GROMACS .gro file of C-alpha atoms in nm:
model
  277
    1MET     CA    1  -7.315  -7.299   8.840
    2ASP     CA    2  -7.159  -7.645   8.805
    3GLU     CA    3  -6.940  -7.520   8.522
    4THR     CA    4  -6.810  -7.232   8.738
    5LEU     CA    5  -6.730  -7.470   9.019
    6ALA     CA    6  -6.543  -7.687   8.780
    7ILE     CA    7  -6.336  -7.406   8.649
    8LEU     CA    8  -6.255  -7.294   9.000
    9ALA     CA    9  -6.157  -7.641   9.100
   10ARG     CA   10  -5.911  -7.661   8.796
   11LEU     CA   11  -5.773  -7.316   8.880
   12TRP     CA   12  -5.754  -7.367   9.261
   13PRO     CA   13  -5.390  -7.508   9.267
   14ASP     CA   14  -5.265  -7.225   9.064
   15LEU     CA   15  -5.446  -6.960   9.288
   16GLU     CA   16  -5.314  -7.129   9.604
   17ARG     CA   17  -4.957  -7.119   9.490
   18LEU     CA   18  -4.995  -6.743   9.384
   19ALA     CA   19  -5.147  -6.674   9.720
   20ARG     CA   20  -4.857  -6.835   9.909
   21LEU     CA   21  -4.598  -6.668   9.676
   22ASP     CA   22  -4.366  -6.959   9.731
   23ASP     CA   23  -4.318  -7.064   9.363
   24ALA     CA   24  -4.011  -6.965   9.165
   25PRO     CA   25  -4.221  -6.851   8.853
   26VAL     CA   26  -4.423  -6.610   9.073
   27HIS     CA   27  -4.116  -6.466   9.227
   28ALA     CA   28  -3.961  -6.421   8.882
   29LEU     CA   29  -4.262  -6.239   8.756
   30MET     CA   30  -4.258  -6.018   9.054
   31ALA     CA   31  -3.892  -5.934   8.996
   32VAL     CA   32  -3.956  -5.871   8.630
   33PHE     CA   33  -4.245  -5.637   8.722
   34VAL     CA   34  -4.015  -5.439   8.963
   35ARG     CA   35  -3.749  -5.376   8.698
   36VAL     CA   36  -3.996  -5.282   8.434
   37GLY     CA   37  -4.180  -5.054   8.671
   38ALA     CA   38  -3.858  -4.874   8.771
   39VAL     CA   39  -3.779  -4.811   8.408
   40VAL     CA   40  -4.122  -4.691   8.315
   41SER     CA   41  -4.120  -4.451   8.624
   42LEU     CA   42  -3.823  -4.267   8.459
   43LEU     CA   43  -3.880  -4.320   8.081
   44PRO     CA   44  -3.946  -4.011   7.869
   45GLY     CA   45  -4.306  -3.973   7.797
   46PHE     CA   46  -4.434  -4.240   8.046
   47GLY     CA   47  -4.216  -4.109   8.341
   48GLU     CA   48  -4.332  -3.746   8.325
   49ARG     CA   49  -4.466  -3.599   8.657
   50THR     CA   50  -4.773  -3.471   8.482
   51LEU     CA   51  -4.878  -3.828   8.377
   52PRO     CA   52  -5.104  -3.980   8.659
   53SER     CA   53  -4.968  -4.273   8.860
   54ARG     CA   54  -5.234  -4.509   8.753
   55ILE     CA   55  -5.148  -4.475   8.398
   56LYS     CA   56  -4.784  -4.534   8.484
   57LEU     CA   57  -4.871  -4.849   8.691
   58ALA     CA   58  -5.091  -4.968   8.400
   59VAL     CA   59  -4.814  -4.925   8.142
   60ALA     CA   60  -4.567  -5.104   8.369
   61LEU     CA   61  -4.813  -5.395   8.420
   62GLY     CA   62  -4.858  -5.403   8.046
   63TYR     CA   63  -4.488  -5.416   7.968
   64ALA     CA   64  -4.439  -5.694   8.226
   65LEU     CA   65  -4.715  -5.902   8.084
   66LEU     CA   66  -4.595  -5.836   7.717
   67LEU     CA   67  -4.248  -5.932   7.801
   68TRP     CA   68  -4.309  -6.215   8.023
   69PRO     CA   69  -4.328  -6.491   7.750
   70ALA     CA   70  -3.979  -6.392   7.626
   71LEU     CA   71  -3.830  -6.336   7.964
   72SER     CA   72  -3.995  -6.628   8.155
   73PRO     CA   73  -3.722  -6.896   8.061
   74LEU     CA   74  -3.441  -6.664   8.181
   75ALA     CA   75  -3.624  -6.532   8.489
   76GLN     CA   76  -3.737  -6.868   8.605
   77ALA     CA   77  -3.396  -7.026   8.554
   78ALA     CA   78  -3.228  -6.739   8.754
   79ALA     CA   79  -3.492  -6.781   9.018
   80GLU     CA   80  -3.456  -7.147   9.042
   81ALA     CA   81  -3.073  -7.113   9.064
   82ASP     CA   82  -3.111  -6.913   9.371
   83PRO     CA   83  -3.206  -7.160   9.662
   84GLY     CA   84  -3.341  -6.884   9.881
   85LEU     CA   85  -3.537  -6.723   9.600
   86ALA     CA   86  -3.670  -7.049   9.492
   87ALA     CA   87  -3.780  -7.149   9.845
   88GLY     CA   88  -3.957  -6.813   9.894
   89GLN     CA   89  -3.727  -6.691  10.173
   90PRO     CA   90  -3.817  -6.330  10.267
   91PHE     CA   91  -3.459  -6.205  10.278
   92ALA     CA   92  -3.374  -6.349   9.930
   93LEU     CA   93  -3.691  -6.228   9.787
   94LEU     CA   94  -3.636  -5.881   9.923
   95ARG     CA   95  -3.268  -5.876   9.806
   96ALA     CA   96  -3.379  -5.983   9.452
   97LEU     CA   97  -3.654  -5.715   9.437
   98GLY     CA   98  -3.415  -5.453   9.563
   99SER     CA   99  -3.153  -5.537   9.301
  100GLU     CA  100  -3.407  -5.537   9.033
  101ALA     CA  101  -3.533  -5.199   9.133
  102LEU     CA  102  -3.188  -5.041   9.127
  103ILE     CA  103  -3.114  -5.199   8.784
  104GLY     CA  104  -3.442  -5.056   8.658
  105LEU     CA  105  -3.369  -4.713   8.795
  106ALA     CA  106  -3.030  -4.722   8.632
  107LEU     CA  107  -3.188  -4.804   8.292
  108GLY     CA  108  -3.455  -4.531   8.343
  109MET     CA  109  -3.196  -4.287   8.448
  110SER     CA  110  -2.993  -4.337   8.137
  111ALA     CA  111  -3.291  -4.222   7.920
  112ARG     CA  112  -3.405  -3.958   8.175
  113LEU     CA  113  -3.064  -3.785   8.152
  114MET     CA  114  -3.135  -3.733   7.785
  115VAL     CA  115  -3.457  -3.534   7.870
  116MET     CA  116  -3.254  -3.334   8.134
  117SER     CA  117  -3.008  -3.258   7.864
  118LEU     CA  118  -3.288  -3.090   7.663
  119GLN     CA  119  -3.395  -2.895   7.969
  120LEU     CA  120  -3.042  -2.776   8.038
  121ALA     CA  121  -2.992  -2.670   7.681
  122GLY     CA  122  -3.304  -2.463   7.693
  123THR     CA  123  -3.187  -2.301   8.021
  124ILE     CA  124  -2.848  -2.225   7.880
  125ALA     CA  125  -2.992  -2.081   7.567
  126GLY     CA  126  -3.258  -1.862   7.758
  127GLN     CA  127  -2.983  -1.739   7.998
  128SER     CA  128  -2.740  -1.660   7.719
  129THR     CA  129  -2.991  -1.463   7.506
  130SER     CA  130  -3.148  -1.291   7.803
  131ILE     CA  131  -3.496  -1.413   7.743
  132ALA     CA  132  -3.518  -1.664   8.028
  133GLN     CA  133  -3.804  -1.481   8.183
  134ILE     CA  134  -3.996  -1.417   7.872
  135ALA     CA  135  -4.310  -1.625   7.822
  136GLY     CA  136  -4.240  -1.854   8.124
  137ALA     CA  137  -4.375  -2.206   8.036
  138GLN     CA  138  -4.624  -2.387   8.263
  139VAL     CA  139  -4.651  -2.687   8.038
  140THR     CA  140  -4.390  -2.884   8.242
  141PRO     CA  141  -4.369  -2.911   8.627
  142ASP     CA  142  -4.002  -2.820   8.628
  143PRO     CA  143  -3.946  -2.435   8.611
  144MET     CA  144  -3.761  -2.360   8.296
  145PRO     CA  145  -3.754  -2.089   8.018
  146ALA     CA  146  -3.981  -2.119   7.730
  147ILE     CA  147  -3.704  -2.248   7.501
  148GLY     CA  148  -3.640  -2.533   7.734
  149ALA     CA  149  -3.999  -2.632   7.771
  150LEU     CA  150  -4.045  -2.609   7.381
  151LEU     CA  151  -3.747  -2.835   7.332
  152THR     CA  152  -3.849  -3.080   7.607
  153VAL     CA  153  -4.207  -3.123   7.484
  154GLY     CA  154  -4.081  -3.141   7.121
  155GLY     CA  155  -3.818  -3.403   7.190
  156ILE     CA  156  -4.058  -3.626   7.386
  157ALA     CA  157  -4.325  -3.598   7.110
  158LEU     CA  158  -4.053  -3.682   6.852
  159ALA     CA  159  -3.930  -3.982   7.055
  160MET     CA  160  -4.282  -4.113   7.100
  161THR     CA  161  -4.353  -4.072   6.734
  162LEU     CA  162  -4.038  -4.257   6.632
  163GLY     CA  163  -4.130  -4.565   6.838
  164LEU     CA  164  -4.006  -4.505   7.189
  165PRO     CA  165  -4.243  -4.762   7.343
  166VAL     CA  166  -4.097  -5.038   7.118
  167LYS     CA  167  -3.750  -4.926   7.181
  168ALA     CA  168  -3.813  -4.938   7.553
  169ALA     CA  169  -3.940  -5.292   7.529
  170VAL     CA  170  -3.617  -5.395   7.343
  171LEU     CA  171  -3.411  -5.225   7.609
  172ILE     CA  172  -3.567  -5.413   7.886
  173LEU     CA  173  -3.509  -5.744   7.695
  174ARG     CA  174  -3.150  -5.664   7.634
  175SER     CA  175  -3.093  -5.563   7.993
  176TYR     CA  176  -3.135  -5.928   8.108
  177GLU     CA  177  -2.847  -6.026   7.874
  178VAL     CA  178  -2.616  -5.792   8.044
  179ILE     CA  179  -2.744  -5.815   8.404
  180PRO     CA  180  -2.946  -6.133   8.489
  181LEU     CA  181  -3.227  -6.145   8.730
  182ALA     CA  182  -3.133  -6.061   9.087
  183ALA     CA  183  -2.769  -5.991   8.987
  184LEU     CA  184  -2.636  -5.672   9.154
  185PRO     CA  185  -2.358  -5.482   8.960
  186LEU     CA  186  -2.041  -5.369   9.121
  187PRO     CA  187  -2.083  -5.029   9.303
  188GLY     CA  188  -1.765  -4.897   9.143
  189ASP     CA  189  -1.877  -4.977   8.795
  190VAL     CA  190  -2.212  -4.815   8.864
  191ALA     CA  191  -2.045  -4.497   8.988
  192GLN     CA  192  -1.818  -4.483   8.686
  193TRP     CA  193  -2.111  -4.531   8.460
  194GLY     CA  194  -2.309  -4.260   8.633
  195VAL     CA  195  -2.029  -4.010   8.604
  196ASP     CA  196  -1.978  -4.079   8.230
  197ARG     CA  197  -2.354  -4.063   8.161
  198ALA     CA  198  -2.384  -3.730   8.356
  199GLY     CA  199  -2.092  -3.580   8.180
  200ALA     CA  200  -2.224  -3.693   7.835
  201ALA     CA  201  -2.559  -3.530   7.922
  202PHE     CA  202  -2.397  -3.194   8.010
  203ALA     CA  203  -2.172  -3.210   7.685
  204LEU     CA  204  -2.479  -3.272   7.483
  205ALA     CA  205  -2.674  -2.989   7.642
  206PHE     CA  206  -2.395  -2.745   7.573
  207SER     CA  207  -2.370  -2.856   7.216
  208LEU     CA  208  -2.735  -2.817   7.159
  209ALA     CA  209  -2.717  -2.463   7.312
  210ALA     CA  210  -2.391  -2.368   7.126
  211PRO     CA  211  -2.559  -2.156   6.850
  212PHE     CA  212  -2.722  -1.946   7.108
  213VAL     CA  213  -2.407  -1.902   7.310
  214VAL     CA  214  -2.223  -1.805   7.010
  215ALA     CA  215  -2.490  -1.553   6.909
  216SER     CA  216  -2.492  -1.414   7.265
  217PHE     CA  217  -2.113  -1.363   7.254
  218ALA     CA  218  -2.135  -1.183   6.916
  219TYR     CA  219  -2.418  -0.967   7.041
  220ASN     CA  220  -2.240  -0.865   7.358
  221LEU     CA  221  -1.916  -0.793   7.174
  222ALA     CA  222  -2.108  -0.568   6.924
  223LEU     CA  223  -2.288  -0.415   7.197
  224GLY     CA  224  -1.977  -0.328   7.389
  225ALA     CA  225  -1.808  -0.181   7.074
  226LEU     CA  226  -2.120   0.033   7.013
  227ASN     CA  227  -2.129   0.155   7.375
  228ARG     CA  228  -1.765   0.266   7.350
  229ALA     CA  229  -1.834   0.449   7.029
  230MET     CA  230  -2.150   0.620   7.148
  231PRO     CA  231  -2.147   0.635   7.538
  232GLN     CA  232  -2.454   0.863   7.546
  233LEU     CA  233  -2.670   0.602   7.363
  234MET     CA  234  -2.876   0.352   7.579
  235VAL     CA  235  -2.745   0.056   7.387
  236ALA     CA  236  -2.942  -0.195   7.614
  237PHE     CA  237  -3.278  -0.063   7.486
  238VAL     CA  238  -3.156  -0.087   7.124
  239GLY     CA  239  -3.002  -0.437   7.160
  240ALA     CA  240  -3.274  -0.608   7.366
  241PRO     CA  241  -3.517  -0.639   7.065
  242ALA     CA  242  -3.231  -0.748   6.844
  243ILE     CA  243  -3.122  -1.028   7.078
  244THR     CA  244  -3.476  -1.156   7.129
  245MET     CA  245  -3.541  -1.153   6.755
  246GLY     CA  246  -3.209  -1.332   6.692
  247ALA     CA  247  -3.289  -1.600   6.968
  248LEU     CA  248  -3.621  -1.668   6.810
  249LEU     CA  249  -3.469  -1.683   6.460
  250ILE     CA  250  -3.199  -1.937   6.575
  251LEU     CA  251  -3.468  -2.148   6.744
  252TRP     CA  252  -3.688  -2.151   6.432
  253ILE     CA  253  -3.397  -2.254   6.214
  254GLY     CA  254  -3.202  -2.485   6.452
  255ALA     CA  255  -3.475  -2.658   6.641
  256PRO     CA  256  -3.535  -2.925   6.381
  257GLU     CA  257  -3.161  -3.011   6.365
  258MET     CA  258  -3.123  -3.005   6.741
  259LEU     CA  259  -3.407  -3.243   6.803
  260ALA     CA  260  -3.287  -3.469   6.514
  261HIS     CA  261  -2.941  -3.485   6.678
  262TRP     CA  262  -3.090  -3.547   7.021
  263SER     CA  263  -3.313  -3.820   6.885
  264GLU     CA  264  -3.010  -3.996   6.747
  265ARG     CA  265  -2.831  -3.982   7.085
  266LEU     CA  266  -3.136  -4.111   7.244
  267ASP     CA  267  -3.134  -4.413   7.022
  268ASP     CA  268  -2.773  -4.475   7.093
  269THR     CA  269  -2.853  -4.453   7.472
  270LEU     CA  270  -3.147  -4.697   7.448
  271ALA     CA  271  -2.932  -4.928   7.244
  272GLN     CA  272  -2.647  -4.938   7.482
  273PRO     CA  273  -2.779  -4.823   7.822
  274PHE     CA  274  -2.483  -4.969   8.025
  275GLY     CA  275  -2.209  -4.859   7.788
  276SER     CA  276  -1.981  -4.565   7.816
  277PRO     CA  277  -2.094  -4.272   7.592
   0.00000   0.00000   0.00000
């Protein structure tokens, strides 16, 4: 009992400062957790809607504690440089937490757009080959064709296998070199960055689905020629099995290359999240 009281007596000053939340290191740790939590909420794998919120919170807390030894000098220096934040003023603290949340959401969105490109590629492929309603997938909360669900799940699994958690930690560390703690980027730069990232995601989605689009064009061209040659033949019943078999064959042959190319683009995005694609 005496030993417990002695331990509590030694820890009481630190516990008292933490309860008051008026110490710069505590504010810096809170700001780091907000940025990390925003990134984790959108990160591929950890940010999926099928994952329970408790697990996301545990992952964010683990990242914050893991990165705090490396970020504490930078974060505490930035917190102490802001008189309002160091003094624990509510307005300064809310402003810092809000800016950290926006920066974290931008970082996470840069990675989330890569997952959306896989979903869009699957949708384009399914609509082009007329198999969008075949084997509708329920493995993801977003309604999409089976091709999109297969590519999305395969891409996330590949990213996690190739060390996405480690790459995410490096991403968060490097983000403080570009945008320090509680620093808010210019709105014009953020808008231009968002437009560039969204355009790159759409371009990537179309390039991944290009084999299916080309096959669909060739199929419809051949079907039109056959219909002109034999008007009495129900060419749709003849061509439907062919386009389905062709789409599955293209998916079987091209999925590894598609996911490998997507993985390279994801690595580039994580390496330079604020750069123009």
